[in-house]
PDB file of C-alpha atoms in Angstrom:
ATOM      1  CA  MET A 124      86.973 197.660 120.275  1.00 57.00           C
ATOM      2  CA  ALA A 125      83.326 197.159 119.334  1.00 78.00           C
ATOM      3  CA  CYS A 126      82.159 194.913 116.525  1.00 85.00           C
ATOM      4  CA  LYS A 127      81.384 197.156 113.518  1.00 89.00           C
ATOM      5  CA  LEU A 128      79.640 196.400 110.229  1.00 91.00           C
ATOM      6  CA  SER A 129      82.535 198.008 108.376  1.00 88.00           C
ATOM      7  CA  LYS A 130      84.782 195.203 109.653  1.00 86.00           C
ATOM      8  CA  ILE A 131      82.622 192.348 108.357  1.00 87.00           C
ATOM      9  CA  LEU A 132      81.864 193.591 104.842  1.00 86.00           C
ATOM     10  CA  THR A 133      84.191 191.620 102.594  1.00 68.00           C
ATOM     11  CA  GLU A 134      82.684 191.074  99.178  1.00 64.00           C
ATOM     12  CA  SER A 135      81.424 193.306  96.404  1.00 76.00           C
ATOM     13  CA  VAL A 136      77.686 193.532  95.889  1.00 86.00           C
ATOM     14  CA  ALA A 137      76.136 191.311  93.214  1.00 92.00           C
ATOM     15  CA  SER A 138      73.323 193.007  91.333  1.00 94.00           C
ATOM     16  CA  LEU A 139      71.053 192.553  88.337  1.00 96.00           C
ATOM     17  CA  ASP A 140      68.614 194.845  86.577  1.00 96.00           C
ATOM     18  CA  SER A 141      64.944 194.546  87.518  1.00 96.00           C
ATOM     19  CA  ASP A 142      63.947 193.476  83.993  1.00 96.00           C
ATOM     20  CA  THR A 143      66.120 190.308  84.140  1.00 96.00           C
ATOM     21  CA  ASP A 144      64.012 187.142  83.942  1.00 95.00           C
ATOM     22  CA  ILE A 145      63.986 184.830  86.954  1.00 96.00           C
ATOM     23  CA  GLN A 146      65.467 181.865  85.064  1.00 95.00           C
ATOM     24  CA  THR A 147      68.562 183.945  84.213  1.00 96.00           C
ATOM     25  CA  THR A 148      68.658 185.301  87.765  1.00 96.00           C
ATOM     26  CA  ALA A 149      68.528 181.814  89.311  1.00 95.00           C
ATOM     27  CA  ALA A 150      71.305 180.576  87.007  1.00 95.00           C
ATOM     28  CA  TYR A 151      73.426 183.646  87.855  1.00 96.00           C
ATOM     29  CA  MET A 152      72.938 183.088  91.608  1.00 95.00           C
ATOM     30  CA  ALA A 153      73.684 179.352  91.350  1.00 95.00           C
ATOM     31  CA  GLU A 154      76.821 179.898  89.281  1.00 96.00           C
ATOM     32  CA  ARG A 155      78.209 182.403  91.792  1.00 93.00           C
ATOM     33  CA  GLU A 156      76.817 180.621  94.884  1.00 92.00           C
ATOM     34  CA  LEU A 157      74.831 183.676  95.974  1.00 92.00           C
ATOM     35  CA  GLY A 158      72.068 183.650  98.551  1.00 90.00           C
ATOM     36  CA  SER A 159      70.903 187.112  97.531  1.00 92.00           C
ATOM     37  CA  LEU A 160      71.516 189.929  95.103  1.00 94.00           C
ATOM     38  CA  VAL A 161      70.619 193.578  94.787  1.00 96.00           C
ATOM     39  CA  VAL A 162      67.990 194.572  92.218  1.00 97.00           C
ATOM     40  CA  THR A 163      68.584 197.826  90.337  1.00 96.00           C
ATOM     41  CA  GLU A 164      66.752 200.131  87.957  1.00 95.00           C
ATOM     42  CA  ASN A 165      68.768 202.819  86.204  1.00 93.00           C
ATOM     43  CA  SER A 166      71.716 202.005  88.522  1.00 89.00           C
ATOM     44  CA  GLU A 167      69.585 202.722  91.613  1.00 93.00           C
ATOM     45  CA  VAL A 168      68.858 200.073  94.249  1.00 94.00           C
ATOM     46  CA  VAL A 169      65.160 199.164  94.176  1.00 96.00           C
ATOM     47  CA  GLY A 170      65.079 195.757  95.823  1.00 96.00           C
ATOM     48  CA  LEU A 171      66.737 192.635  97.098  1.00 96.00           C
ATOM     49  CA  PHE A 172      66.169 189.150  95.700  1.00 96.00           C
ATOM     50  CA  THR A 173      66.908 186.126  97.868  1.00 93.00           C
ATOM     51  CA  GLU A 174      66.694 182.359  97.645  1.00 93.00           C
ATOM     52  CA  ARG A 175      63.637 182.658  99.873  1.00 92.00           C
ATOM     53  CA  ASP A 176      61.962 184.999  97.355  1.00 94.00           C
ATOM     54  CA  LEU A 177      62.654 182.432  94.634  1.00 94.00           C
ATOM     55  CA  LEU A 178      61.054 179.653  96.663  1.00 93.00           C
ATOM     56  CA  LYS A 179      58.025 181.561  97.942  1.00 93.00           C
ATOM     57  CA  ARG A 180      57.182 183.920  95.100  1.00 94.00           C
ATOM     58  CA  VAL A 181      58.199 181.855  92.075  1.00 94.00           C
ATOM     59  CA  VAL A 182      58.568 178.106  92.615  1.00 92.00           C
ATOM     60  CA  GLY A 183      56.075 177.796  95.485  1.00 91.00           C
ATOM     61  CA  ALA A 184      53.575 179.999  93.676  1.00 92.00           C
ATOM     62  CA  GLY A 185      53.906 177.909  90.486  1.00 92.00           C
ATOM     63  CA  ARG A 186      54.919 180.869  88.327  1.00 92.00           C
ATOM     64  CA  ASP A 187      56.894 180.657  85.076  1.00 91.00           C
ATOM     65  CA  ALA A 188      60.527 181.617  85.768  1.00 90.00           C
ATOM     66  CA  ASN A 189      61.118 182.468  82.089  1.00 91.00           C
ATOM     67  CA  ALA A 190      58.210 184.910  81.869  1.00 92.00           C
ATOM     68  CA  LEU A 191      58.644 186.565  85.261  1.00 94.00           C
ATOM     69  CA  LYS A 192      60.919 189.575  85.800  1.00 96.00           C
ATOM     70  CA  LEU A 193      63.122 190.141  88.818  1.00 96.00           C
ATOM     71  CA  GLY A 194      61.444 193.453  89.638  1.00 94.00           C
ATOM     72  CA  GLU A 195      58.096 191.681  90.009  1.00 95.00           C
ATOM     73  CA  VAL A 196      59.171 189.324  92.796  1.00 96.00           C
ATOM     74  CA  CYS A 197      62.005 191.047  94.671  1.00 95.00           C
ATOM     75  CA  THR A 198      61.624 192.460  98.176  1.00 94.00           C
ATOM     76  CA  ARG A 199      61.239 196.222  97.936  1.00 93.00           C
ATOM     77  CA  ASN A 200      60.809 197.478 101.492  1.00 91.00           C
ATOM     78  CA  LEU A 201      64.519 197.308 102.286  1.00 94.00           C
ATOM     79  CA  ILE A 202      66.101 197.858 105.657  1.00 94.00           C
ATOM     80  CA  SER A 203      69.516 199.457 105.780  1.00 94.00           C
ATOM     81  CA  ALA A 204      72.202 200.408 108.259  1.00 95.00           C
ATOM     82  CA  SER A 205      75.121 202.773 108.267  1.00 94.00           C
ATOM     83  CA  TYR A 206      78.630 201.523 107.470  1.00 93.00           C
ATOM     84  CA  ASP A 207      79.855 202.503 110.940  1.00 92.00           C
ATOM     85  CA  SER A 208      76.959 200.885 112.850  1.00 93.00           C
ATOM     86  CA  SER A 209      77.667 198.312 115.532  1.00 92.00           C
ATOM     87  CA  CYS A 210      76.925 194.638 115.075  1.00 91.00           C
ATOM     88  CA  THR A 211      74.604 194.777 118.086  1.00 90.00           C
ATOM     89  CA  TYR A 212      72.593 197.557 116.444  1.00 93.00           C
ATOM     90  CA  ALA A 213      72.374 195.508 113.228  1.00 93.00           C
ATOM     91  CA  ILE A 214      71.013 192.460 115.076  1.00 92.00           C
ATOM     92  CA  LYS A 215      68.421 194.631 116.858  1.00 93.00           C
ATOM     93  CA  LEU A 216      67.413 196.218 113.560  1.00 95.00           C
ATOM     94  CA  MET A 217      67.002 192.827 111.866  1.00 93.00           C
ATOM     95  CA  ARG A 218      64.952 191.505 114.779  1.00 93.00           C
ATOM     96  CA  ARG A 219      62.733 194.598 114.861  1.00 95.00           C
ATOM     97  CA  HIS A 220      62.010 194.396 111.126  1.00 95.00           C
ATOM     98  CA  ARG A 221      62.026 190.582 110.985  1.00 92.00           C
ATOM     99  CA  CYS A 222      64.534 190.451 108.178  1.00 92.00           C
ATOM    100  CA  ARG A 223      67.666 188.389 107.622  1.00 91.00           C
ATOM    101  CA  ARG A 224      69.681 190.867 105.561  1.00 92.00           C
ATOM    102  CA  LEU A 225      70.635 194.525 105.743  1.00 93.00           C
ATOM    103  CA  LEU A 226      71.940 196.801 103.051  1.00 94.00           C
ATOM    104  CA  VAL A 227      74.931 198.697 104.388  1.00 94.00           C
ATOM    105  CA  TYR A 228      75.492 202.265 103.191  1.00 94.00           C
ATOM    106  CA  ARG A 229      78.344 204.702 103.619  1.00 92.00           C
ATOM    107  CA  ASN A 230      76.847 208.127 102.999  1.00 90.00           C
ATOM    108  CA  ASP A 231      74.584 207.354 100.005  1.00 88.00           C
ATOM    109  CA  ASN A 232      76.767 204.617  98.516  1.00 90.00           C
ATOM    110  CA  LEU A 233      75.867 200.951  98.924  1.00 92.00           C
ATOM    111  CA  GLN A 234      78.839 199.171 100.494  1.00 92.00           C
ATOM    112  CA  GLY A 235      77.405 195.690 100.786  1.00 91.00           C
ATOM    113  CA  VAL A 236      74.781 193.356 102.126  1.00 93.00           C
ATOM    114  CA  ILE A 237      75.191 191.534 105.422  1.00 92.00           C
ATOM    115  CA  ASN A 238      73.097 188.715 106.772  1.00 89.00           C
ATOM    116  CA  MET A 239      72.288 187.635 110.288  1.00 89.00           C
ATOM    117  CA  ALA A 240      74.827 184.787 110.180  1.00 87.00           C
ATOM    118  CA  ASP A 241      77.646 187.211 109.228  1.00 85.00           C
ATOM    119  CA  VAL A 242      76.812 189.434 112.194  1.00 89.00           C
ATOM    120  CA  ALA A 243      76.400 186.513 114.603  1.00 85.00           C
ATOM    121  CA  HIS A 244      79.818 185.110 113.620  1.00 84.00           C
ATOM    122  CA  ALA A 245      81.426 188.534 114.031  1.00 83.00           C
ATOM    123  CA  LEU A 246      79.867 188.972 117.474  1.00 81.00           C
ATOM    124  CA  ALA A 247      81.020 185.496 118.510  1.00 79.00           C
ATOM    125  CA  ASP A 248      84.572 186.231 117.314  1.00 73.00           C
ATOM    126  CA  HIS A 249      84.534 189.558 119.143  1.00 68.00           C
ATOM    127  CA  SER A 250      83.288 187.867 122.310  1.00 58.00           C
ATOM    128  CA  SER A 251      85.978 185.176 122.023  1.00 54.00           C
ATOM    129  CA  ALA A 252      88.699 187.828 121.854  1.00 55.00           C
ATOM    130  CA  LYS A 253      87.343 189.468 125.012  1.00 59.00           C
ATOM    131  CA  ASN A 254      87.163 186.086 126.756  1.00 62.00           C
ATOM    132  CA  LEU A 255      90.773 185.376 125.800  1.00 64.00           C
ATOM    133  CA  LEU A 256      91.909 188.623 127.442  1.00 66.00           C
ATOM    134  CA  VAL A 257      89.865 187.938 130.579  1.00 66.00           C
ATOM    135  CA  ASN A 258      91.268 184.402 130.773  1.00 70.00           C
ATOM    136  CA  PHE A 259      94.826 185.685 130.326  1.00 74.00           C
ATOM    137  CA  VAL A 260      94.466 188.277 133.107  1.00 75.00           C
ATOM    138  CA  GLY A 261      92.746 185.707 135.341  1.00 76.00           C
ATOM    139  CA  GLY A 262      95.565 183.225 134.688  1.00 77.00           C
ATOM    140  CA  ILE A 263      98.256 185.759 135.592  1.00 82.00           C
ATOM    141  CA  THR A 264      96.377 186.640 138.790  1.00 83.00           C
ATOM    142  CA  LEU A 265      96.145 182.962 139.746  1.00 80.00           C
ATOM    143  CA  VAL A 266      99.883 182.459 139.169  1.00 82.00           C
ATOM    144  CA  VAL A 267     100.710 185.468 141.380  1.00 83.00           C
ATOM    145  CA  VAL A 268      98.390 184.256 144.168  1.00 82.00           C
ATOM    146  CA  LEU A 269      99.893 180.757 144.053  1.00 82.00           C
ATOM    147  CA  ALA A 270     103.411 182.228 144.121  1.00 82.00           C
ATOM    148  CA  VAL A 271     102.586 184.288 147.218  1.00 83.00           C
ATOM    149  CA  ILE A 272     101.059 181.248 148.941  1.00 84.00           C
ATOM    150  CA  GLY A 273     104.120 179.174 148.011  1.00 82.00           C
ATOM    151  CA  MET A 274     106.422 181.845 149.384  1.00 83.00           C
ATOM    152  CA  LEU A 275     104.470 181.989 152.640  1.00 81.00           C
ATOM    153  CA  ILE A 276     104.529 178.199 152.989  1.00 85.00           C
ATOM    154  CA  SER A 277     108.293 178.139 152.413  1.00 84.00           C
ATOM    155  CA  HIS A 278     108.738 180.590 155.307  1.00 80.00           C
ATOM    156  CA  ILE A 279     106.686 178.544 157.813  1.00 83.00           C
ATOM    157  CA  PRO A 280     109.776 176.905 159.371  1.00 83.00           C
ATOM    158  CA  ASP A 281     111.388 180.340 159.905  1.00 78.00           C
ATOM    159  CA  MET A 282     108.154 181.691 161.392  1.00 78.00           C
ATOM    160  CA  MET A 283     107.880 178.678 163.707  1.00 80.00           C
ATOM    161  CA  GLN A 284     111.454 179.247 164.968  1.00 81.00           C
ATOM    162  CA  LEU A 285     110.704 182.945 165.508  1.00 78.00           C
ATOM    163  CA  ALA A 286     107.502 182.126 167.371  1.00 77.00           C
ATOM    164  CA  ASP A 287     109.331 179.548 169.476  1.00 77.00           C
ATOM    165  CA  ARG A 288     112.082 182.052 170.436  1.00 81.00           C
ATOM    166  CA  THR A 289     109.520 184.748 171.194  1.00 81.00           C
ATOM    167  CA  LEU A 290     107.477 182.517 173.498  1.00 79.00           C
ATOM    168  CA  LYS A 291     110.556 181.392 175.546  1.00 72.00           C
TER     169      LYS A 291
END
C-alpha cells in the first residue's frame, strides 16, 4: 500500500481573515503552537502565513506588527496537491516549487496543509513497514535453510553406512 496524503492529514485547518493584524496573528499562532495558517478573504483561501513569513516580511523587515495586515505579508502563490496524491508526488512537488508546505484539496474543498516533515515521516514509516515484511520473510527463509542443512547433517552417518555397503 502506497503512502498517501489522505493518510497523513490529521488536524483541521487553522485560518484567519486577511484583514487580521500581524500582532493578533502571531499571538493566535503562538497560543495554538501553529507553524502556519491559511489566510482567507470572504471564506476563500487567498494565502498561507508561516513563521518564516513573520520573520522575513515583518520582524526582519522592521515593520510594525500592529499596523500590518495578514493579507499584506502572506504567501499568495500557493502550491496544492490532491487528497489522493502519493507522498512521493508531494515531495517532488515541494522540491520543484521550493516550498515546505502544500495545501491538500479533495475536489474543491481544502482538507488540510501538510509540510515536508509530515511527508518525510510518513515515507519513513511506510518504508519501515516494508522492511519489516522483508526481514520477516528473510528470517523464515533462513530458518528453513538451516533446518534442511541440519536434517542433512543428521543423516550423514546413515549415508556413510550406505556408501560403505555400496562400495563393498
